[in-house]
Amino acid sequence: MTSTAPRDRRRLDAFVLAVCLSGGAVVATLLAGALSFAPIHLTSSMIVLSLALFLGELRPVKVARGEEGDDEITISSTFAMALVITGPLAVAVAAQLGAALFDDVRRHKPLKRVLFNAAQYALTLAAARGAYVAITDQSFLSATPHMSSRGIAAALAGGLAFFVFNHGIVGTAVALDMGARVVQRLRDDVRFQLSTSGVLLTFAPVVVGTMNETELLLPLLLLPILAIHKTAALAAERQQQALHDDLTGLPNRVLLQDRVTRLLLDRVHSAHPLAVMLIDLDHFKEINDTLGHHVGDVLIREVGTRLSIAVREGDTVARLGGDEFAILAASMSSVDDAVHVAERVVSALREPFTIDGVRLDVQASIGIAISPEHGKDVETLIQRADVALYTAKEERGCWAMYSPESDRYTVERLALLGELRAGLETGQLTVYYQPKSDARTGVVLGVEALARWVHPTRGLLQPDEFIPLAENTGLIGELTFEVLRQALAQIATWQRDGMRLGISVNLSARQLTDLDLPRDVATLLGEYGLPAAALTLEVTESTIMADPSRTLAVLRKLAELGVCLSIDDFGTGYSSLSYLKRVEAHELKIDKSFIIGMSHNSNDAVIVRSTIELGHNLGLRMVAEGVEDAETWRLLRALGCDVIQGYHLSRPLPPEQITRWLTDSKLRVALEDELDDELDTLVPEQRLAL
Ligand code: C2E
Ligand code: CA
Ligand code: CA
């Protein structure tokens, strides 16, 4: 189950050998005794007890245990102990070894295990008999005539010796096999064992007392013993349920934590690291919402199955709830093993799922924390795996390993996220506006809406401080809706005051896969009584390329509404001209990094020139953003650029200030055609100064 270090392996081998040798010595002594001086007279109660022992051994109750999977409880120990009391020891040993051998061979256990098991029983029974006769002053080897009142105390002492030897020997072997600390493990285990097999052992003197009257009473005694057996089975089943997830049957959070804790305790002296990984499915909520809970449930179950296949033997896959899974990777020789497991999980989930004939693509993000490097207790490990998970999502990678830097970052960001959610509700989000002007005349054609967050303690926050946060958490939908609402309200106000302006609003990647977006936009336009053409939506080229098939569908619907589309930050991403054509955009915004540099960097100037030509050939309106000085404006004008935007005209301004800026000069908001002729005689600076 677990790989064991060579040193532990040697200790285990030595221990097994010692048990086999001493058990063998017990058996040899008994054989010699039986052959030489004490012929055994089998009584009917010995036969009945042996039969009961045999049947008990064949029908064990499986018990799901926290750490090492399954354990078994048999009722055979009651009868084995009864045989120890009645003696002779040889009968007890013969019956127990016979039953155990039969069972082990039936289950094809390896020879080493069979021998160890037999030797272990021989030692246990000899110890129990030893304790019994020490108190009753009877012969170690021969039969006990009857049980005295002192015999009851002796029987309990024998039972205790039985318990100590049986679980001491087996527990030590299991602990050595797992590379765990022996004393620690035995101590952890003793309560469970006492409450199950310990209780069964106390029944032995009752069985013997009853049998002394008549064997016919044994069937009556079987009832309470079977009841204990049954109760243990029920308790085991309940424990199984309490520790496992109903839907998938996988271990739940409690069992996962228990296993991690045990391994951490066991491994104090072990050189092997262990890893806790948290796995979160990326689009589960959408699948659940759109296709229904049935599909969601089936998907979760299939994901559980794939995860279980992807991990290595000895690793634990748990479901923590919702679409959250966890893996405990135990037997690792190095940290790289965790990465391999993570990559296997990623590729296992990459293959699409087909549920009810629907093909579903599910991606997962994985956060990894390693012990002892990242934490020495289960809470810390899970919390840090969670931080790593957040990083994985943020960086849009498949998996991420915990790092202290990301932690500091994340705690702060998570706090900010909570504040953003509240801030959106309490109206802390506001919109600044930056004019977009005709490159030839300087006439203002419209404004771009840019989000700002008036944070109660941090002051005014720029979009790069909160937009990525909103994008990664789904808050971006609400945020954009709020920007759209404020922007459209502002445009409606300006229109009422006689200023005909267009408005540009930025969209994020996530929203372009939202099939409801066109409907929401149409509703808002209707509410403010604005024509669709007044609105331009700006999307970056990388946004479109992220998921072209879905994005193009949303963009087409928006275009059908009559909304203008603008490709933002053009030149920075990976673009495909063929998509550009299919998007049916109206406008291309050359990224400000080229514009800012074009007056002193000839490369930039060449890029700008050819981009303008390309855009014009595709029938697009060309916009230059980041125009910071008159020289750049002049150059752009010469290159035939259509629209300019930048600090040279104005920085983004809050509503009252931009309104003042716009009305201060009639020219800036005047109708183009009326002023065209006049303007031609003016240089750009003069026009702006008007
Ligand atoms: P963007 O869409 O490319 O917006 C233009 C950015 O360039 C704005 O930064 C603007 O202030 C800045 N800028 C304008 N003129 C100049 C100039 O002459 N020189 C320089 N150096 N910069 C100039 P801002 O307002 O900080 O916005 C940054 C980005 O945040 C935006 O880039 C946009 O991608 C995003 N953003 C802003 N508001 C929203 C929103 O409501 N929704 C979404 N999804 N994203 C938004
Ligand atoms: Ca923009
Ligand atoms: Ca831009």
XYZ file of C-alpha atoms and ligand atoms in Angstrom:
738
model
C 0.000 0.000 0.000
C 2.690 2.453 0.921
C 6.288 2.439 -0.164
C 8.506 1.823 2.794
C 12.062 2.995 3.275
C 14.690 0.189 3.193
C 15.481 0.693 6.884
C 11.800 0.183 7.836
C 11.622 -2.802 5.519
C 14.532 -4.451 7.373
C 12.892 -3.791 10.713
C 9.654 -5.313 9.457
C 11.422 -8.426 8.159
C 13.233 -8.901 11.468
C 9.995 -8.532 13.392
C 8.119 -11.016 11.203
C 10.958 -13.508 11.545
C 10.989 -13.167 15.331
C 7.212 -13.720 15.520
C 7.372 -16.746 13.219
C 10.209 -18.315 15.199
C 8.590 -17.862 18.608
C 5.168 -18.913 17.306
C 6.811 -21.956 15.766
C 8.414 -22.765 19.118
C 4.985 -22.660 20.808
C 3.511 -25.014 18.226
C 6.494 -27.379 18.496
C 6.193 -27.506 22.279
C 2.492 -28.279 22.067
C 3.049 -30.985 19.463
C 5.771 -32.601 21.534
C 3.558 -32.471 24.645
C 0.575 -33.980 22.870
C 2.671 -36.780 21.401
C 4.701 -37.703 24.478
C 2.906 -37.358 27.765
C -0.573 -35.952 27.550
C -2.909 -37.568 25.055
C -5.844 -35.228 24.420
C -9.420 -36.322 25.068
C -11.712 -34.301 22.878
C -14.943 -33.422 24.660
C -18.152 -32.418 22.981
C -17.803 -28.818 24.209
C -14.342 -28.583 22.634
C -15.813 -29.703 19.328
C -18.733 -27.298 19.559
C -16.440 -24.386 20.470
C -14.017 -25.267 17.669
C -16.878 -25.333 15.174
C -18.142 -21.972 16.404
C -14.625 -20.565 16.102
C -14.362 -21.887 12.575
C -17.666 -20.353 11.474
C -16.810 -17.047 13.124
C -13.499 -16.869 11.287
C -15.217 -17.376 7.964
C -17.740 -14.582 8.476
C -15.870 -11.445 9.431
C -17.436 -7.968 9.469
C -15.643 -5.511 7.262
C -15.006 -2.213 8.968
C -13.960 0.906 7.098
C -11.197 2.495 9.088
C -9.852 6.017 8.855
C -6.339 5.269 7.762
C -5.609 1.887 6.338
C -8.837 1.236 4.526
C -10.478 -1.890 5.849
C -10.229 -3.855 9.025
C -12.126 -6.947 10.079
C -13.892 -8.006 13.221
C -14.594 -11.685 13.756
C -16.544 -13.316 16.544
C -14.045 -16.189 16.523
C -11.973 -14.623 19.307
C -14.790 -15.260 21.827
C -14.580 -18.991 21.141
C -10.807 -19.057 20.875
C -10.628 -17.507 24.344
C -13.249 -19.973 25.624
C -11.053 -22.810 24.374
C -8.059 -21.223 26.106
C -9.986 -21.306 29.379
C -11.177 -24.881 29.088
C -7.844 -26.074 27.755
C -5.877 -27.932 26.787
C -3.964 -25.190 24.977
C -3.186 -27.546 22.099
C -6.884 -27.739 21.202
C -7.300 -23.980 21.240
C -4.195 -23.510 19.079
C -5.155 -26.324 16.691
C -8.683 -24.950 16.217
C -7.539 -21.345 15.770
C -4.664 -22.224 13.422
C -6.880 -24.556 11.437
C -9.533 -21.866 10.963
C -7.005 -19.127 10.170
C -5.112 -21.324 7.710
C -8.300 -22.325 5.973
C -9.363 -18.701 5.654
C -5.948 -17.407 4.518
C -5.531 -20.088 1.896
C -9.077 -19.545 0.687
C -8.226 -15.872 0.167
C -4.900 -16.668 -1.527
C -2.826 -14.791 0.980
C 0.934 -14.991 0.420
C 2.781 -17.712 2.345
C 4.652 -15.186 4.457
C 1.362 -13.688 5.635
C -0.137 -17.108 6.337
C 2.836 -18.169 8.447
C 2.978 -14.876 10.285
C -0.725 -15.047 11.036
C -0.489 -18.599 12.380
C 2.554 -17.789 14.519
C 0.880 -14.661 15.807
C -2.157 -16.691 16.933
C -0.016 -19.362 18.585
C 1.781 -16.666 20.588
C -1.453 -14.853 21.462
C -3.177 -18.013 22.694
C -0.113 -19.107 24.679
C 0.041 -15.686 26.323
C -3.667 -15.809 27.164
C -3.311 -19.276 28.633
C -0.245 -18.151 30.540
C -2.146 -15.289 32.153
C -5.058 -17.588 32.939
C -3.075 -20.325 34.640
C -0.904 -17.821 36.494
C -3.997 -16.807 38.462
C -5.773 -20.177 38.697
C -2.679 -22.283 39.459
C -3.619 -24.820 36.840
C -1.523 -26.702 34.343
C -0.427 -24.676 31.297
C -0.885 -27.492 28.847
C -3.692 -29.756 30.047
C -7.429 -29.240 30.333
C -9.127 -27.237 33.077
C -11.685 -29.328 34.955
C -14.101 -26.499 35.735
C -14.118 -22.779 36.185
C -13.971 -21.447 39.733
C -14.963 -17.959 40.863
C -11.274 -17.104 40.793
C -11.389 -18.412 37.275
C -13.516 -15.495 36.143
C -10.860 -12.945 37.079
C -8.287 -15.231 35.478
C -10.385 -15.455 32.323
C -10.520 -11.673 32.112
C -6.755 -11.463 32.637
C -6.352 -14.063 29.898
C -8.625 -12.011 27.666
C -6.488 -8.959 28.315
C -3.319 -10.888 27.411
C -5.087 -12.133 24.283
C -5.974 -8.573 23.352
C -2.531 -7.136 24.072
C -0.642 -9.820 22.148
C -3.049 -10.029 19.242
C -3.234 -6.293 18.562
C 0.292 -5.580 19.693
C 1.793 -7.998 17.191
C -0.548 -7.230 14.289
C -0.461 -3.475 14.933
C 3.329 -3.410 15.084
C 3.591 -5.247 11.782
C 1.111 -2.890 10.091
C 2.903 0.162 11.498
C 6.286 -1.092 10.292
C 4.803 -1.886 6.914
C 3.477 1.657 6.605
C 6.673 3.265 7.798
C 4.686 4.689 10.691
C 5.615 5.181 14.320
C 4.656 2.007 16.151
C 3.721 3.350 19.574
C 1.755 6.199 18.085
C -0.199 3.861 15.855
C -0.969 1.353 18.577
C -2.177 4.138 20.824
C -4.394 5.557 18.060
C -5.869 2.164 17.436
C -6.508 0.873 20.932
C -9.860 2.555 21.536
C -11.411 1.169 18.414
C -10.066 -2.322 19.014
C -11.163 -2.366 22.664
C -14.698 -1.374 21.750
C -14.972 -4.194 19.210
C -12.800 -7.271 19.712
C -12.121 -6.342 23.357
C -15.825 -6.635 24.151
C -16.081 -9.971 22.361
C -13.291 -11.400 24.522
C -15.174 -10.693 27.761
C -17.843 -13.065 26.536
C -15.507 -16.056 26.727
C -16.026 -16.872 30.452
C -19.794 -16.591 29.916
C -19.557 -19.092 27.093
C -17.496 -21.471 29.233
C -19.844 -21.165 32.234
C -22.817 -21.907 30.039
C -21.163 -24.849 28.342
C -20.333 -26.323 31.741
C -24.079 -26.669 32.290
C -24.871 -28.073 28.883
C -23.704 -27.478 25.331
C -27.319 -27.150 24.312
C -27.302 -23.651 25.777
C -24.682 -22.448 23.300
C -27.215 -21.620 20.564
C -28.922 -19.327 23.093
C -25.610 -17.583 23.762
C -24.995 -17.216 20.089
C -27.832 -14.716 19.916
C -26.208 -11.989 22.048
C -22.844 -12.672 20.418
C -24.349 -12.324 16.965
C -26.083 -9.173 18.183
C -22.694 -7.697 19.074
C -21.456 -8.794 15.707
C -24.421 -7.181 14.005
C -24.064 -3.982 16.016
C -20.421 -3.789 15.036
C -21.433 -4.283 11.410
C -24.059 -1.533 11.648
C -21.671 0.796 13.408
C -19.125 0.090 10.709
C -21.689 0.890 8.047
C -22.663 4.121 9.754
C -19.038 5.044 10.082
C -18.620 4.351 6.401
C -21.531 6.686 5.627
C -20.318 9.416 7.949
C -16.928 9.382 6.307
C -17.973 9.155 2.694
C -19.714 11.344 0.189
C -23.179 10.075 -0.787
C -23.023 10.984 -4.446
C -19.626 9.578 -5.354
C -18.900 7.176 -2.505
C -15.507 8.850 -2.186
C -14.050 9.782 1.203
C -15.388 13.112 2.434
C -13.626 16.048 4.052
C -13.630 14.463 7.516
C -11.988 11.255 6.332
C -9.507 13.164 4.208
C -8.499 15.288 7.179
C -8.225 12.159 9.315
C -5.978 10.441 6.806
C -3.774 13.492 6.379
C -3.482 13.884 10.151
C -2.562 10.249 10.658
C 0.009 10.321 7.917
C 1.516 13.497 9.311
C 1.806 11.908 12.750
C 3.185 8.690 11.347
C 5.692 10.429 9.192
C 7.460 12.537 11.740
C 10.510 10.357 11.275
C 9.934 9.636 7.647
C 11.718 11.394 4.827
C 8.779 11.194 2.408
C 6.881 14.398 1.663
C 3.129 14.262 1.188
C 0.933 16.510 -0.915
C -2.572 17.855 -0.495
C -4.194 19.007 -3.723
C -7.464 20.835 -4.120
C -9.262 20.516 -7.424
C -11.979 22.813 -8.646
C -13.919 22.334 -11.875
C -13.939 25.463 -13.970
C -17.370 25.595 -15.570
C -19.392 23.369 -13.303
C -21.848 25.990 -12.120
C -22.831 26.889 -15.661
C -23.307 23.233 -16.548
C -25.415 22.653 -13.469
C -27.517 25.764 -14.111
C -28.116 25.195 -17.788
C -28.322 21.411 -18.071
C -29.842 20.626 -14.700
C -28.827 18.885 -11.502
C -29.133 15.429 -12.959
C -26.394 16.123 -15.500
C -24.387 17.896 -12.810
C -24.609 14.848 -10.531
C -23.600 12.419 -13.240
C -20.705 14.656 -14.182
C -19.483 14.847 -10.585
C -19.618 11.071 -10.302
C -17.675 10.604 -13.530
C -15.105 13.162 -12.502
C -14.695 11.213 -9.241
C -14.120 8.016 -11.193
C -11.566 9.597 -13.497
C -9.709 11.117 -10.579
C -9.587 7.766 -8.807
C -8.094 6.176 -11.902
C -5.602 8.995 -12.413
C -4.031 8.840 -8.964
C -1.560 6.217 -7.797
C -2.303 3.316 -5.528
C -2.308 4.532 -1.969
C -3.400 8.079 -2.827
C -6.768 9.274 -1.563
C -9.357 11.032 -3.718
C -11.985 12.866 -1.689
C -14.978 15.001 -2.567
C -15.218 18.052 -0.385
C -18.576 19.203 -1.703
C -19.986 20.921 -4.786
C -17.441 20.705 -7.560
C -14.513 20.572 -5.163
C -12.320 17.513 -4.950
C -9.104 16.808 -3.112
C -6.237 14.385 -3.486
C -3.909 13.220 -0.774
C -0.739 12.001 -2.435
C 0.997 9.978 0.237
C 3.763 7.867 -1.117
C 5.958 10.459 -2.738
C 9.681 10.112 -3.174
C 9.984 13.789 -4.128
C 7.926 16.910 -4.743
C 7.975 16.125 -8.467
C 5.644 13.214 -7.796
C 2.925 15.673 -6.819
C 3.381 17.530 -10.078
C 3.103 14.268 -11.999
C -0.130 13.410 -10.209
C -1.484 16.903 -10.946
C -0.611 16.561 -14.604
C -2.194 13.145 -14.807
C -5.366 14.600 -13.298
C -5.355 17.460 -15.786
C -5.048 15.122 -18.743
C -7.650 12.748 -17.306
C -10.186 15.582 -17.240
C -9.178 17.049 -20.585
C -10.988 14.307 -22.497
C -14.609 15.560 -22.945
C -17.434 13.899 -20.989
C -20.546 12.696 -22.738
C -23.629 12.804 -20.541
C -27.120 12.189 -21.892
C -25.661 12.593 -25.339
C -24.267 16.041 -24.512
C -20.547 16.575 -24.921
C -19.111 18.514 -22.021
C -15.694 20.083 -21.748
C -14.637 20.365 -18.150
C -11.430 21.997 -17.136
C -9.981 21.870 -13.690
C -7.699 24.034 -11.616
C -5.445 22.414 -9.051
C -3.718 23.915 -6.029
C -0.899 21.942 -4.406
C 0.581 22.202 -0.920
C 3.418 19.960 0.254
C 4.223 18.793 3.754
C 6.522 19.493 5.549
C 7.576 22.389 3.299
C 4.271 24.286 3.323
C 2.756 23.110 6.569
C 2.848 20.424 9.210
C -0.823 20.191 10.074
C -3.875 19.450 8.020
C -5.570 22.853 8.388
C -2.520 24.731 7.178
C -2.022 22.346 4.276
C -5.615 22.596 3.080
C -5.654 26.352 3.465
C -2.419 26.684 1.504
C -3.591 24.331 -1.206
C -6.575 26.678 -1.436
C -4.288 29.664 -1.892
C -2.454 27.763 -4.636
C -5.801 26.904 -6.228
C -6.646 30.572 -6.314
C -3.312 31.316 -7.972
C -3.921 28.571 -10.518
C -7.256 30.143 -11.417
C -5.846 33.645 -11.496
C -3.007 32.680 -13.787
C -5.353 30.535 -15.822
C -2.909 27.687 -15.525
C -3.980 24.150 -14.757
C -2.150 23.779 -11.483
C -0.104 25.864 -9.104
C 2.150 25.033 -6.207
C 1.752 27.049 -3.026
C 4.222 29.884 -2.536
C 4.380 32.324 0.382
C 4.345 35.328 -1.963
C 1.074 34.299 -3.521
C -0.299 33.859 -0.023
C 0.310 37.413 1.044
C -1.097 38.565 -2.247
C -4.127 36.341 -1.955
C -5.166 37.238 1.566
C -5.165 40.873 0.593
C -6.969 40.175 -2.647
C -9.612 38.061 -1.002
C -10.309 40.857 1.455
C -10.524 43.282 -1.443
C -12.879 40.968 -3.269
C -15.306 40.976 -0.358
C -15.121 44.742 -0.253
C -15.710 44.987 -3.989
C -18.845 42.915 -3.710
C -20.133 45.184 -0.971
C -18.877 48.269 -2.818
C -20.884 47.339 -5.902
C -24.017 47.145 -3.792
C -23.436 50.423 -2.013
C -22.614 52.452 -5.094
C -18.860 52.828 -4.625
C -18.273 52.040 -8.271
C -18.252 55.076 -10.483
C -17.429 55.781 -14.090
C -14.893 58.222 -15.512
C -15.141 59.365 -19.102
C -12.456 60.057 -21.668
C -13.286 61.795 -24.933
C -12.730 60.259 -28.361
C -12.338 62.890 -31.016
C -12.270 63.132 -34.747
C -8.572 63.017 -35.647
C -8.966 65.553 -38.388
C -11.088 68.161 -36.627
C -10.786 67.465 -32.900
C -14.550 67.330 -32.652
C -15.630 65.051 -29.858
C -17.493 62.066 -31.207
C -18.031 60.184 -28.015
C -16.515 59.118 -24.720
C -15.104 55.893 -23.343
C -16.467 54.784 -19.981
C -13.704 53.677 -17.610
C -14.517 52.126 -14.269
C -13.190 53.566 -11.006
C -13.731 52.358 -7.461
C -14.055 54.952 -4.747
C -12.791 52.761 -1.932
C -13.757 53.948 1.573
C -10.194 53.702 2.953
C -7.859 53.246 -0.010
C -9.243 56.146 -2.004
C -9.677 56.062 -5.767
C -8.693 52.708 -7.249
C -7.734 52.241 -10.904
C -9.231 49.392 -12.931
C -6.057 47.296 -12.932
C -6.433 47.037 -9.157
C -9.884 45.467 -9.242
C -10.928 44.449 -12.768
C -8.720 41.290 -12.859
C -10.100 40.369 -9.437
C -13.667 40.762 -10.668
C -12.853 38.855 -13.847
C -11.610 35.817 -11.981
C -14.513 35.563 -9.626
C -17.539 36.171 -11.754
C -18.195 39.573 -10.235
C -17.295 41.103 -13.586
C -20.834 40.572 -14.871
C -22.346 42.782 -12.193
C -19.535 45.281 -12.537
C -19.989 45.683 -16.283
C -23.716 45.920 -15.891
C -23.209 48.734 -13.393
C -20.782 50.560 -15.725
C -23.197 50.137 -18.635
C -26.076 51.431 -16.565
C -24.227 54.535 -15.370
C -22.769 55.187 -18.819
C -26.098 54.912 -20.619
C -27.777 57.114 -18.000
C -25.058 59.722 -18.556
C -25.428 59.619 -22.334
C -29.199 59.959 -22.012
C -28.686 63.037 -19.800
C -26.271 64.603 -22.300
C -28.653 63.903 -25.153
C -31.407 65.654 -23.249
C -29.080 68.643 -22.918
C -28.483 68.658 -26.641
C -25.116 66.875 -26.782
C -25.068 64.078 -29.299
C -22.363 61.687 -28.150
C -21.593 58.036 -28.466
C -20.452 55.906 -25.562
C -17.859 53.115 -25.494
C -17.926 50.481 -22.775
C -15.314 47.763 -22.193
C -16.254 44.102 -22.036
C -14.283 41.271 -20.458
C -13.578 37.833 -21.839
C -16.053 36.094 -19.596
C -18.942 38.212 -20.773
C -18.438 37.346 -24.380
C -19.332 33.760 -23.623
C -22.485 34.873 -21.813
C -25.332 34.180 -24.203
C -27.636 36.443 -22.157
C -25.500 39.524 -22.720
C -27.185 40.736 -25.951
C -30.606 40.564 -24.312
C -29.394 42.453 -21.218
C -27.832 45.149 -23.389
C -31.020 45.536 -25.424
C -33.077 45.873 -22.234
C -30.815 48.597 -20.860
C -30.827 50.537 -24.140
C -34.603 50.376 -24.094
C -34.765 51.623 -20.519
C -32.816 54.764 -21.379
C -34.483 55.222 -24.754
C -31.206 55.130 -26.648
C -30.557 53.838 -30.170
C -28.225 50.837 -30.269
C -25.853 52.756 -32.530
C -25.032 55.113 -29.651
C -23.249 52.251 -27.891
C -19.865 50.837 -28.812
C -18.616 47.759 -27.007
C -14.851 47.381 -26.816
C -13.375 43.896 -26.719
C -9.739 42.887 -26.946
C -8.559 40.569 -29.679
C -7.291 38.015 -27.164
C -10.777 37.915 -25.679
C -12.182 36.808 -28.993
C -9.431 34.302 -29.627
C -9.921 32.635 -26.231
C -13.109 30.860 -27.282
C -13.907 31.958 -30.835
C -16.938 29.772 -31.530
C -18.935 30.969 -28.541
C -17.630 34.537 -28.651
C -18.512 34.961 -32.305
C -22.094 33.896 -31.601
C -22.482 36.531 -28.881
C -20.810 39.200 -30.997
C -23.053 38.428 -33.954
C -26.148 38.884 -31.800
C -24.813 42.190 -30.514
C -24.128 43.311 -34.090
C -27.678 42.358 -35.048
C -28.943 44.685 -32.319
C -27.104 47.510 -34.059
C -24.466 47.969 -31.371
C -21.011 48.978 -32.660
C -18.091 46.702 -31.954
C -14.546 47.854 -31.397
C -11.406 45.736 -31.241
C -9.390 47.140 -28.330
C -5.632 47.020 -27.680
C -5.030 45.903 -31.241
C -1.497 44.697 -31.920
C -0.753 43.351 -28.442
C -2.409 39.986 -28.738
C -2.303 37.103 -31.060
C -4.636 38.063 -33.828
C -6.038 36.259 -36.739
C -7.186 38.349 -39.617
C -9.735 35.757 -40.609
C -11.485 36.133 -37.255
C -11.234 39.863 -37.506
C -13.282 39.664 -40.672
C -15.861 37.362 -39.143
C -16.335 39.548 -36.064
C -17.975 42.296 -38.146
C -16.307 44.978 -36.058
C -16.773 48.641 -36.839
C -13.661 49.969 -35.227
C -10.068 49.024 -34.477
C -8.184 50.665 -31.600
C -4.420 50.586 -32.060
C -2.878 49.846 -28.695
C -1.468 52.840 -26.854
C 1.984 51.229 -26.547
C 2.530 51.800 -30.298
C 0.996 55.279 -30.279
C 2.978 56.563 -27.295
C 6.223 55.503 -28.954
C 5.507 56.406 -32.571
C 6.876 59.964 -32.565
C 10.390 58.830 -31.625
C 10.397 55.131 -32.583
C 10.274 54.491 -36.308
C 9.303 50.845 -35.835
C 6.211 51.882 -33.940
C 5.435 54.473 -36.566
C 5.673 51.830 -39.302
C 3.402 49.479 -37.358
C 0.856 52.242 -36.838
C 0.933 53.202 -40.486
C 0.449 49.681 -41.786
C -2.219 48.930 -39.186
C -4.191 51.969 -40.289
C -3.896 50.853 -43.906
C -4.919 47.328 -43.033
C -7.921 48.505 -41.029
C -9.054 50.846 -43.754
C -8.802 48.061 -46.306
C -11.085 46.013 -44.104
C -13.488 48.960 -43.935
C -12.851 49.700 -40.257
C -12.769 53.022 -38.457
C -9.269 53.421 -36.996
C -8.796 54.765 -33.484
C -5.499 55.698 -31.853
C -5.491 55.593 -28.049
C -2.708 57.010 -25.898
C -2.249 60.243 -27.832
C -0.201 62.241 -25.359
C 1.057 65.164 -27.401
C 0.327 67.385 -30.400
C 3.174 65.896 -32.415
C 1.620 62.431 -32.268
C -1.742 63.812 -33.211
C -0.191 65.521 -36.234
C 1.472 62.300 -37.330
C -1.734 60.303 -36.942
C -3.661 62.876 -38.864
C -1.127 62.614 -41.678
C -1.487 58.822 -41.668
C -5.234 59.096 -42.081
C -6.225 57.873 -38.626
C -9.914 58.520 -37.978
C -10.277 58.998 -34.236
C -7.892 59.939 -31.443
C -8.080 59.437 -27.703
C -5.515 60.295 -25.061
C -4.210 62.543 -22.339
C -3.502 65.247 -24.895
C -7.233 65.749 -25.257
C -8.159 64.893 -21.712
C -7.531 62.377 -19.015
C -10.522 60.262 -17.990
C -12.689 62.555 -15.842
C -15.590 62.056 -13.417
C -19.077 62.951 -14.749
C -19.325 66.588 -13.554
C -15.843 67.460 -14.781
C -16.230 65.831 -18.159
C -19.578 67.561 -18.573
C -17.881 70.896 -17.844
C -15.043 69.979 -20.211
C -17.508 69.131 -22.957
C -19.701 72.205 -22.536
C -16.798 74.616 -21.995
C -16.206 74.468 -25.682
C -19.156 74.388 -27.982
C -16.785 73.239 -30.691
C -16.087 69.956 -29.014
C -19.675 68.914 -29.090
C -20.847 70.784 -32.120
C -22.150 68.955 -35.100
C -19.361 67.927 -37.391
C -20.854 68.954 -40.741
C -21.640 72.526 -39.621
C -18.057 73.167 -38.543
C -16.165 71.178 -41.087
C -15.258 74.027 -43.408
C -14.250 76.391 -40.636
C -12.089 73.775 -39.026
C -10.090 73.068 -42.098
C -8.394 76.415 -41.738
C -7.276 75.754 -38.172
C -4.332 73.741 -36.888
C -5.317 71.062 -34.371
C -4.029 72.917 -31.299
C -6.103 75.914 -32.140
C -9.202 73.797 -32.431
C -8.685 72.192 -29.119
C -7.994 75.525 -27.540
C -11.285 76.901 -28.779
P -8.364 50.342 -22.045
O -9.717 49.886 -22.455
O -7.274 50.151 -23.031
O -8.520 51.839 -21.607
C -7.614 52.825 -21.926
C -6.676 53.072 -20.797
O -5.634 53.911 -21.228
C -7.350 53.788 -19.636
O -6.763 53.338 -18.439
C -6.940 55.221 -19.883
O -6.943 56.004 -18.717
C -5.566 55.043 -20.406
N -5.164 56.179 -21.233
C -5.966 56.980 -21.937
N -5.252 57.929 -22.593
C -3.947 57.682 -22.283
C -2.720 58.331 -22.650
O -2.666 59.291 -23.376
N -1.573 57.796 -22.144
C -1.587 56.722 -21.331
N -0.431 56.278 -20.866
N -2.731 56.098 -20.950
C -3.906 56.579 -21.432
P -7.623 52.896 -17.234
O -8.783 53.791 -17.049
O -6.673 52.738 -16.096
O -8.164 51.507 -17.663
C -7.305 50.460 -17.813
C -7.998 49.269 -18.399
O -8.968 48.753 -17.502
C -8.762 49.574 -19.633
O -7.893 49.612 -20.714
C -9.728 48.456 -19.694
O -9.121 47.326 -20.263
C -9.987 48.166 -18.246
N -11.275 48.732 -17.861
C -11.582 49.967 -17.469
N -12.892 50.082 -17.191
C -13.439 48.860 -17.455
C -14.774 48.334 -17.393
O -15.754 48.990 -17.049
N -14.934 47.017 -17.725
C -13.892 46.275 -18.127
N -14.117 45.010 -18.461
N -12.645 46.726 -18.205
C -12.411 48.015 -17.880
Ca -11.036 50.260 -23.979
Ca -7.047 49.953 -25.049
